[in-house]
Every structure is written in structure tokens, then in C-alpha cells.
mmCIF file of C-alpha atoms in Angstrom:
data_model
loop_
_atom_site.group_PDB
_atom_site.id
_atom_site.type_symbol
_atom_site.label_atom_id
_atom_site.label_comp_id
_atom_site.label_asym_id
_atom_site.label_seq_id
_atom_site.Cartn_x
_atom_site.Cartn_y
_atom_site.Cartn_z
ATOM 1 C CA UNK K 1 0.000 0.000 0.000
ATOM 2 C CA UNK K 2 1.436 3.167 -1.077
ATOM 3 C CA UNK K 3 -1.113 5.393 1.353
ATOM 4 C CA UNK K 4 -2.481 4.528 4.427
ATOM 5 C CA UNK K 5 -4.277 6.466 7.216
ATOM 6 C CA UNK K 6 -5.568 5.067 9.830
ATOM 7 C CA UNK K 7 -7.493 6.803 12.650
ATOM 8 C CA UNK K 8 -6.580 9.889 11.927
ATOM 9 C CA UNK K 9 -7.244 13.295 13.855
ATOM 10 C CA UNK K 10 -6.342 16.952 13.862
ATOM 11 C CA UNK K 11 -7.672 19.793 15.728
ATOM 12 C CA UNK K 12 -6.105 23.491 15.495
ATOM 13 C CA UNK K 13 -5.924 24.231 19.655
ATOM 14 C CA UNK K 14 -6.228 22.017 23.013
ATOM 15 C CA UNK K 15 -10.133 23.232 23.676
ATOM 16 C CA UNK K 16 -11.038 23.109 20.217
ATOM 17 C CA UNK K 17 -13.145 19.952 18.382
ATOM 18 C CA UNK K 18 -11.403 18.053 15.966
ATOM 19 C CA UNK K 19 -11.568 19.366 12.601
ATOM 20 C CA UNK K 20 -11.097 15.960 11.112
ATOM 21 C CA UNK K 21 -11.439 12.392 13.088
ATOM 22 C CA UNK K 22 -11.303 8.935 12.551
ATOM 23 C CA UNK K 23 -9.792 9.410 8.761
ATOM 24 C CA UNK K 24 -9.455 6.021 7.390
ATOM 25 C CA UNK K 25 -8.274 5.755 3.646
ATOM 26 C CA UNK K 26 -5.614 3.714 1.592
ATOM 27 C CA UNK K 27 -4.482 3.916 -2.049
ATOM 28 C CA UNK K 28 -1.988 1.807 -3.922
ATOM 29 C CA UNK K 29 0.062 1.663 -7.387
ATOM 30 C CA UNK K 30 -1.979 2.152 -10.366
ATOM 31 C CA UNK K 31 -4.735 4.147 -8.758
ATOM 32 C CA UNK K 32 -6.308 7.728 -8.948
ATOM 33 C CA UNK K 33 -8.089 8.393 -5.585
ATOM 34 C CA UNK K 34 -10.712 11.638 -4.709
ATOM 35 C CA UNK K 35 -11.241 13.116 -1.572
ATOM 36 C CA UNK K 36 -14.493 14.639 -2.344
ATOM 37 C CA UNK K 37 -16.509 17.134 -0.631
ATOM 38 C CA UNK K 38 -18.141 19.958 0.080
ATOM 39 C CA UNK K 39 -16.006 24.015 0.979
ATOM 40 C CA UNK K 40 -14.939 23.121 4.682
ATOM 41 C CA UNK K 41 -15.691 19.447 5.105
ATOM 42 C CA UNK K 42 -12.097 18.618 5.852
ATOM 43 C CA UNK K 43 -10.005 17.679 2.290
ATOM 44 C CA UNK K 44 -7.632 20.062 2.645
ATOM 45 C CA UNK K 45 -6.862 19.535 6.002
ATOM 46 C CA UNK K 46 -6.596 16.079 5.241
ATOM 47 C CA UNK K 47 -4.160 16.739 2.611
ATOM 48 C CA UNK K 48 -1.945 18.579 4.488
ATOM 49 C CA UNK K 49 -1.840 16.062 7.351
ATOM 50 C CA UNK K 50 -0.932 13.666 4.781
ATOM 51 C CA UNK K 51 2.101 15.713 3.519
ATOM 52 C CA UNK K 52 3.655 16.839 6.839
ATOM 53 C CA UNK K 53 2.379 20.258 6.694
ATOM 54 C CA UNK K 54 0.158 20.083 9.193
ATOM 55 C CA UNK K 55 0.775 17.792 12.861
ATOM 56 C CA UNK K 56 -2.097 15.801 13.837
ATOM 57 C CA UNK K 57 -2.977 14.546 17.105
ATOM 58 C CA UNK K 58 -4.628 10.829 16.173
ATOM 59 C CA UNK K 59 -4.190 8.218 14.351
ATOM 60 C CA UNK K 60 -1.012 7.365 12.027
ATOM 61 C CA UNK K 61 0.070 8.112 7.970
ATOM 62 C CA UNK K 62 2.642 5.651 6.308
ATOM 63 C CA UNK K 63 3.409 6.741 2.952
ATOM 64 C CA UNK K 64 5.738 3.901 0.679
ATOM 65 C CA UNK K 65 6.008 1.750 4.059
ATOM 66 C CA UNK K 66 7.034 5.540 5.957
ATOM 67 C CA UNK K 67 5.546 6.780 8.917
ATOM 68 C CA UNK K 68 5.199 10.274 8.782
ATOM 69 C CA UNK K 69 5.318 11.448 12.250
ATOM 70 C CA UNK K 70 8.606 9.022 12.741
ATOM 71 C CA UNK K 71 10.284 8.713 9.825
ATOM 72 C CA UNK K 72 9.163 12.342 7.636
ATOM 73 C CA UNK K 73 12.549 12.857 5.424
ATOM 74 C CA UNK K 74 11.791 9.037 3.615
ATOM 75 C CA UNK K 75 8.488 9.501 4.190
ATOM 76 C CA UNK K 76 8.671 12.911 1.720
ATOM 77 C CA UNK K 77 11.040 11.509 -0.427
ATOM 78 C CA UNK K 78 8.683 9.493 -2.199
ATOM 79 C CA UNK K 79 5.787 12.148 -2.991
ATOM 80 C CA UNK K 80 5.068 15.054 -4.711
ATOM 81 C CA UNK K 81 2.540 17.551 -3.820
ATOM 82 C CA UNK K 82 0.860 20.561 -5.443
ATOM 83 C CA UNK K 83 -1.435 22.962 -2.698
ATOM 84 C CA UNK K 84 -4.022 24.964 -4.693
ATOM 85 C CA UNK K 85 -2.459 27.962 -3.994
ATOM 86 C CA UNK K 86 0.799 27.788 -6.296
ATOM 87 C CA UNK K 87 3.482 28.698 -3.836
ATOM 88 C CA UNK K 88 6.811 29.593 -6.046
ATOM 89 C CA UNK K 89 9.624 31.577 -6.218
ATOM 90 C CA UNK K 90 8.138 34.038 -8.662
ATOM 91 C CA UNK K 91 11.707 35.781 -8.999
ATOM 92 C CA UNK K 92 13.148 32.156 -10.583
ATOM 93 C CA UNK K 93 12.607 31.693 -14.039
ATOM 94 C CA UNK K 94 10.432 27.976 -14.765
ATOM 95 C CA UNK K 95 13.476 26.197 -15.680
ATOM 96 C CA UNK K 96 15.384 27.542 -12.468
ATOM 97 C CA UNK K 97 12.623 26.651 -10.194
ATOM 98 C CA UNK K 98 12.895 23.035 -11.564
ATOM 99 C CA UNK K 99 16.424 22.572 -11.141
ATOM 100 C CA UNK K 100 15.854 23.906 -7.982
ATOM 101 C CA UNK K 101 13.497 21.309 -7.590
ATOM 102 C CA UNK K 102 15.462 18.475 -8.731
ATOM 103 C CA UNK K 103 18.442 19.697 -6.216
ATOM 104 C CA UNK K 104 16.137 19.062 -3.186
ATOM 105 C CA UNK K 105 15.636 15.712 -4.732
ATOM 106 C CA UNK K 106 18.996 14.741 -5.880
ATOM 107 C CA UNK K 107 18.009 13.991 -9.334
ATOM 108 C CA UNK K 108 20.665 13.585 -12.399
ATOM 109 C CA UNK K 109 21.506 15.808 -14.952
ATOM 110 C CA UNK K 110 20.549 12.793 -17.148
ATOM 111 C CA UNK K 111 17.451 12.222 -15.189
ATOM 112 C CA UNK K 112 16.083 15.999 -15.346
ATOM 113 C CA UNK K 113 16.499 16.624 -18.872
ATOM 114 C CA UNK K 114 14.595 13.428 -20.170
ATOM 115 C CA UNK K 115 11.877 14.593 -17.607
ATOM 116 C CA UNK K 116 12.142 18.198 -18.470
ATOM 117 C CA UNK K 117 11.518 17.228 -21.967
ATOM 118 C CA UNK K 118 8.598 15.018 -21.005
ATOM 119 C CA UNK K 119 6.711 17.712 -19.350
ATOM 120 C CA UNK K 120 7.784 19.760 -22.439
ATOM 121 C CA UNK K 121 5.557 17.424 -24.847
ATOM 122 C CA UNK K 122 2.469 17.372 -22.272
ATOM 123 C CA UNK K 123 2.482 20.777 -20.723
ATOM 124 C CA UNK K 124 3.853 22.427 -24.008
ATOM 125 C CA UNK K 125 5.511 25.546 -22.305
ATOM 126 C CA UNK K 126 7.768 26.353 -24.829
ATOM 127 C CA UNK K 127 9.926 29.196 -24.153
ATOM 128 C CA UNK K 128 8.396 30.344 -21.558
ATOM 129 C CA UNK K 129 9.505 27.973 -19.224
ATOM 130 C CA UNK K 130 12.847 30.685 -19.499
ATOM 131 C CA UNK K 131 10.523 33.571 -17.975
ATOM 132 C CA UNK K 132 10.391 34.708 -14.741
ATOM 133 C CA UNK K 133 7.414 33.125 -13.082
ATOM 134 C CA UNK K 134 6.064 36.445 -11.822
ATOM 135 C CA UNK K 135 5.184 36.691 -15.330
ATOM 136 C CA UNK K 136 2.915 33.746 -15.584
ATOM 137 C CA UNK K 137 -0.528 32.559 -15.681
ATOM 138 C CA UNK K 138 -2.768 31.148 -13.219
ATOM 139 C CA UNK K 139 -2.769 27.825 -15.698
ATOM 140 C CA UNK K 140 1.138 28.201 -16.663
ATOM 141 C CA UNK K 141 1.808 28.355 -12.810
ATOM 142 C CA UNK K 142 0.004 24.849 -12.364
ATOM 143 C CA UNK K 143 2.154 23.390 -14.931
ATOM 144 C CA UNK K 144 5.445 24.560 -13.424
ATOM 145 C CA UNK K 145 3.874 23.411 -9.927
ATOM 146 C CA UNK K 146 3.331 19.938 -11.379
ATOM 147 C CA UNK K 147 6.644 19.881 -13.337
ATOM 148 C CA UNK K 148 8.603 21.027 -10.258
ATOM 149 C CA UNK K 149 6.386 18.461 -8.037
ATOM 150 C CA UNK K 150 6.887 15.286 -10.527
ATOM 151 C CA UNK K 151 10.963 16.008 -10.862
ATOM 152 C CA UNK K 152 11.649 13.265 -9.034
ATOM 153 C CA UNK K 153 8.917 10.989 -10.796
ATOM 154 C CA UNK K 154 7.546 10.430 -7.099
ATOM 155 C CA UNK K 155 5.199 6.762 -6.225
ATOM 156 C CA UNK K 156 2.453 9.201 -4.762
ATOM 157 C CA UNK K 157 1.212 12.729 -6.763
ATOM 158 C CA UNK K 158 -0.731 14.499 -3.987
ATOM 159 C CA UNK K 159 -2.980 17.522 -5.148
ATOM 160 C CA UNK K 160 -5.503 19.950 -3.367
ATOM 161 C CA UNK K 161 -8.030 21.044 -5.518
ATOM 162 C CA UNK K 162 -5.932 21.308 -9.114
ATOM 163 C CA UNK K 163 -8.490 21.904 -11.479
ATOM 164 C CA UNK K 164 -9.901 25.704 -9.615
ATOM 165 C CA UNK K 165 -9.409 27.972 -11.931
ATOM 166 C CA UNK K 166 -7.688 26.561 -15.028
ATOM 167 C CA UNK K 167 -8.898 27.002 -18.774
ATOM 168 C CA UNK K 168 -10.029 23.777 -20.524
ATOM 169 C CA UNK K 169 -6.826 22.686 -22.334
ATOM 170 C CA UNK K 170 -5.005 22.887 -19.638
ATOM 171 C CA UNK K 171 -7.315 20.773 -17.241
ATOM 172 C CA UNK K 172 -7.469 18.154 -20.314
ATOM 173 C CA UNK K 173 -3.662 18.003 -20.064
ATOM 174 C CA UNK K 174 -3.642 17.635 -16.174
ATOM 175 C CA UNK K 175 -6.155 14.634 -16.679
ATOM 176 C CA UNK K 176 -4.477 12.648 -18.918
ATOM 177 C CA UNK K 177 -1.034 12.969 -16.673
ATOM 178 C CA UNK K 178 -2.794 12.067 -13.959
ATOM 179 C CA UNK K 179 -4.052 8.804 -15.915
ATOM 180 C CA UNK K 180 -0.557 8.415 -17.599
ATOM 181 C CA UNK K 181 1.258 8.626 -13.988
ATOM 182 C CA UNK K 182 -1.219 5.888 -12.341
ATOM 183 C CA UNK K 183 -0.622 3.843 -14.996
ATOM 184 C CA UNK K 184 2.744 3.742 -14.555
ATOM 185 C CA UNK K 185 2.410 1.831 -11.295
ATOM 186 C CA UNK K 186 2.330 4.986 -9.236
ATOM 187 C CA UNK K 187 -0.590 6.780 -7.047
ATOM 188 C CA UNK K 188 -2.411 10.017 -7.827
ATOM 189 C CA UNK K 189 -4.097 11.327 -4.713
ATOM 190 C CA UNK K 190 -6.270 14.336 -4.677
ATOM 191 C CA UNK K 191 -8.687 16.460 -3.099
ATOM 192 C CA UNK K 192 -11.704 18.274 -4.897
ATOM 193 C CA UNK K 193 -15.535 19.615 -4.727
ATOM 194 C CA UNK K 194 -15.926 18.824 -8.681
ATOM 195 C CA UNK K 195 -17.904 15.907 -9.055
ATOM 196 C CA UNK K 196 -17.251 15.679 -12.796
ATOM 197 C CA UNK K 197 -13.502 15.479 -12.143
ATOM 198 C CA UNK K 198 -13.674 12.902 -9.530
ATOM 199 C CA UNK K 199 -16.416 10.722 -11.526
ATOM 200 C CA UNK K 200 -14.497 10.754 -14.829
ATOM 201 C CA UNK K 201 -11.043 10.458 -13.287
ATOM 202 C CA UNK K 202 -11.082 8.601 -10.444
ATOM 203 C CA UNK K 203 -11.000 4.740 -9.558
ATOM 204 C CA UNK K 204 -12.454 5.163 -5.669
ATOM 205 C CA UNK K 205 -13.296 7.962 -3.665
ATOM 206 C CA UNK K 206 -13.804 9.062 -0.221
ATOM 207 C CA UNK K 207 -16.620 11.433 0.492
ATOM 208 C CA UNK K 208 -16.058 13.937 3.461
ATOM 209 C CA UNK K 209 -18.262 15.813 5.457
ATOM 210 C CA UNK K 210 -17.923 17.856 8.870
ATOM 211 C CA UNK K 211 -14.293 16.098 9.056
ATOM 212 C CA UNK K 212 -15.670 12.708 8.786
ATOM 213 C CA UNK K 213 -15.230 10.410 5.707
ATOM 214 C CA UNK K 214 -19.231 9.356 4.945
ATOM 215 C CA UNK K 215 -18.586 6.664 2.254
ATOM 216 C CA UNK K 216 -15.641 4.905 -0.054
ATOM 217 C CA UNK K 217 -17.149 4.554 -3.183
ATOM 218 C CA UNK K 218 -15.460 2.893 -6.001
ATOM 219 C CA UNK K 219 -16.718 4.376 -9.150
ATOM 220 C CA UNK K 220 -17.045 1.549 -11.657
ATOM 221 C CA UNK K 221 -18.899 -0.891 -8.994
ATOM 222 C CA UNK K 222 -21.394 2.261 -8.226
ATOM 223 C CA UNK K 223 -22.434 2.863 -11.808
ATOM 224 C CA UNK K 224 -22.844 -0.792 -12.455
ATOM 225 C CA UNK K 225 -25.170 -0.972 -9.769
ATOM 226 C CA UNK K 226 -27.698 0.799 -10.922
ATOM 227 C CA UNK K 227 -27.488 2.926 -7.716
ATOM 228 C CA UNK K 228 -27.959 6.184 -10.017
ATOM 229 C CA UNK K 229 -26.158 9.690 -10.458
ATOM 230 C CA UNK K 230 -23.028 10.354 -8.412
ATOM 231 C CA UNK K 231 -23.550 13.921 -7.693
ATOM 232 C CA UNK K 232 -27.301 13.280 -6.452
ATOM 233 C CA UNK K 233 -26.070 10.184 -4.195
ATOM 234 C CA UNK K 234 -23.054 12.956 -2.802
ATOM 235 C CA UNK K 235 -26.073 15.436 -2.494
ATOM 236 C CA UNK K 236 -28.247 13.082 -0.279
ATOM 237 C CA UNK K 237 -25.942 12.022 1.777
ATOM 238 C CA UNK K 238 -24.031 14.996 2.924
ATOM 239 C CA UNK K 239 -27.531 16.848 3.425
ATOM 240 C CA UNK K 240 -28.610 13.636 5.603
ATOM 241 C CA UNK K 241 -25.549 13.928 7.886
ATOM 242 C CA UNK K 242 -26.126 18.051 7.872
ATOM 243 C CA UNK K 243 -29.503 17.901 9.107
ATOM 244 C CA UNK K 244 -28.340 15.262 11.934
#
């Protein structure tokens, strides 16, 4: 198992209730996994749990056989993760900010240019990856965020939300990365409140709501059964639990 959480809990002070609790979820090679939910039911938090960003005080994350809270450095190693608010250097240039990248990671000369050059066919920033980033697009600012992220061709791709905001070719290319990457015996984990996305994209998903995961669902059993439309299942049950 590439992911696992089991138990997990985080609250933001001592007197406060737990934003999230009792997080159980698991994802392994050759999967695309959704956190979905509503604004404020918990993905993100979950999310940055997951990538060390954010201490919890329940329950334990092993990531590639990696605990987080013990071992973090190995446990980091083998992920890459893109928040939904495109944190750069904007001073760097594209192709500074991925060396950079690949420096954290120790990654060859060798290794970076085939990859640069990969990202180069899917992404298709041209020239522009020699411009500063200051001077980018929201959309051209995801690409260098998931170029910078994948240097190191991690086992897990961890994303928060990374279709908000981007124009339709762009999201297309995203998509079939994110396909291309699972398929390659690795693990694309993300959070989102698109049901499109998740339904088309995703092999199971984990619906949150009021920091509580509701339901795994995996997709292909759930339209076979005849159980109807995703988004009006999603809809019932996180209005159920709401009126509780």
C-alpha cells in the first residue's frame, strides 16, 4: 500500500473539536483516488496532514512503508505535492525553479532533462519555461507546480483542488497525466468539490463531510449498480448527515 491512514485526527488548539477524526483511507500503485466534498468538510486539512504540513494529534500516515510522524525525510522523499495555492519563487525563471526542484531531490543531470523534456511534450511551455514566473498565468503556474512536483517521478502525486481555476486545455492536459502517472504503477491522490472530475477520473473515492469520511465509493462498482447519479447520491448524503 502506497497510502495509508488510519485513525486519523487533527484539531487546530487544546479546547477546540477536531476538525477531522477517525480518517481512514488507503491507495496503492496504479490508482487515482478523490477526496471529495463539500467548501470546509475537511479535504484540505486532510491533505496537508498527509504531507507533513500540518501535525495531527490521532491516528497514524505511512506513505511507501514511511511513517510520517517518525520517519518524515523518507516519508517525503517518495511524494510530490501541489497545494491549490501555487506557492513559487516568482523571482526564478520555470526552468530555475525546476532545477531547484530536482536539487532538493537529488536527481541527475541525465534524469532531469529526459523529464524536463517530457513535461515539455504534455504541458507544451515552450519558451516560456525561461521567464520569470512572476510573469505567468494562473494555468502556466500549475504546470510549473506539477513539473517542479513530478521532478523526481515520485510513487504518490498528492494535489488539493488542481483543477480551480484553469482554462479547458489545460485541465485536459492535467487529466491525462494524472491517468498516464497511475498507470505507470504509481498513485495520484487528490482532493476536490468537482464531481465531474472525480467521476471521470477517479477509480475510488472518499466522500467527506464535517471532518468525517461518509462513504468509499469505487466508481465503476457504483455505476454498475444501478445505484444512479453520483452527484445526487453525494447530495443526499451529505444533506442527511447536515440535518443530523
Amino acid at each position: 500500500m502506497l497510502v495509508k491512514i488510519e485513525g486519523l485526527g487533527k484539531k487546530y488548539s487544546a479546547k477546540a473539536k477536531y476538525t477531522i477524526e477517525d480518517i481512514n483511507l488507503e491507495g496503492d500503485a496504479g490508482e487515482i483516488i478523490g477526496i471529495l466534498g463539500h467548501n470546509g468538510a475537511g479535504k484540505s486539512t486532510t491533505i496537508k496532514c498527509v504531507t507533513g504540513m500540518h501535525p495531527y494529534e490521532k491516528g497514524k500516515i505511512t506513505i511507501c512503508g514511511y511513517d510520517m510522524a517518525e520517519n518524515p525525510i523518507e516519508a517525503k522523499r517518495n511524494f510530490g505535492y501541489v497545494s491549490d495555492e501555487f506557492t513559487l519563487f516568482e523571482k526564478m525563471t520555470g526552468y530555475e525553479f525546476i532545477n531547484f526542484m530536482a536539487d532538493i531531490y537529488k536527481v541527475s543531470a541525465e534524469e532531469r532533462k529526459a523529464r524536463v523534456d517530457e513535461f515539455q511534450q504534455l504541458f507544451a511551455l515552450g519558451d516560456s519555461i525561461y521567464n520569470e514566473i512572476s510573469s505567468y498565468s494562473h494555468g502556466m503556474k500549475q504546470k510549473i507546480s506539477l513539473m517542479g512536483a513530478l521532478i523526481h517521478n515520485p510513487k504518490v502525486f498528492i494535489l488539493d483542488e488542481p483543477m480551480v481555476g484553469l482554462d479547458p486545455y489545460t485541465a485536459n492536459q492535467v487529466k491525462k497525466f494524472f491517468k498516464q502517472h497511475s498507470a505507470n504503477g504509481n498513485l495520484v491522490l487528490f482532493s476536490s468539490h468537482n464531481l465531474d472530475v472525480v467521476e471521470k477520473l477517479c477509480d475510488r473515492v472518499y466522500i467527506i463531510d464535517q471532518g468525517r469520511i461518509l462513504e468509499e465509493i469505487n466508481i465503476r462498482e457504483f455505476k454498475e449498480s444501478g445505484r444512479g447519479d453520483l452527484e445526487e447520491y453525494f447530495l443526499s448524503i451529505t444533506k442527511r448527515v447536515a440535518k443530523v
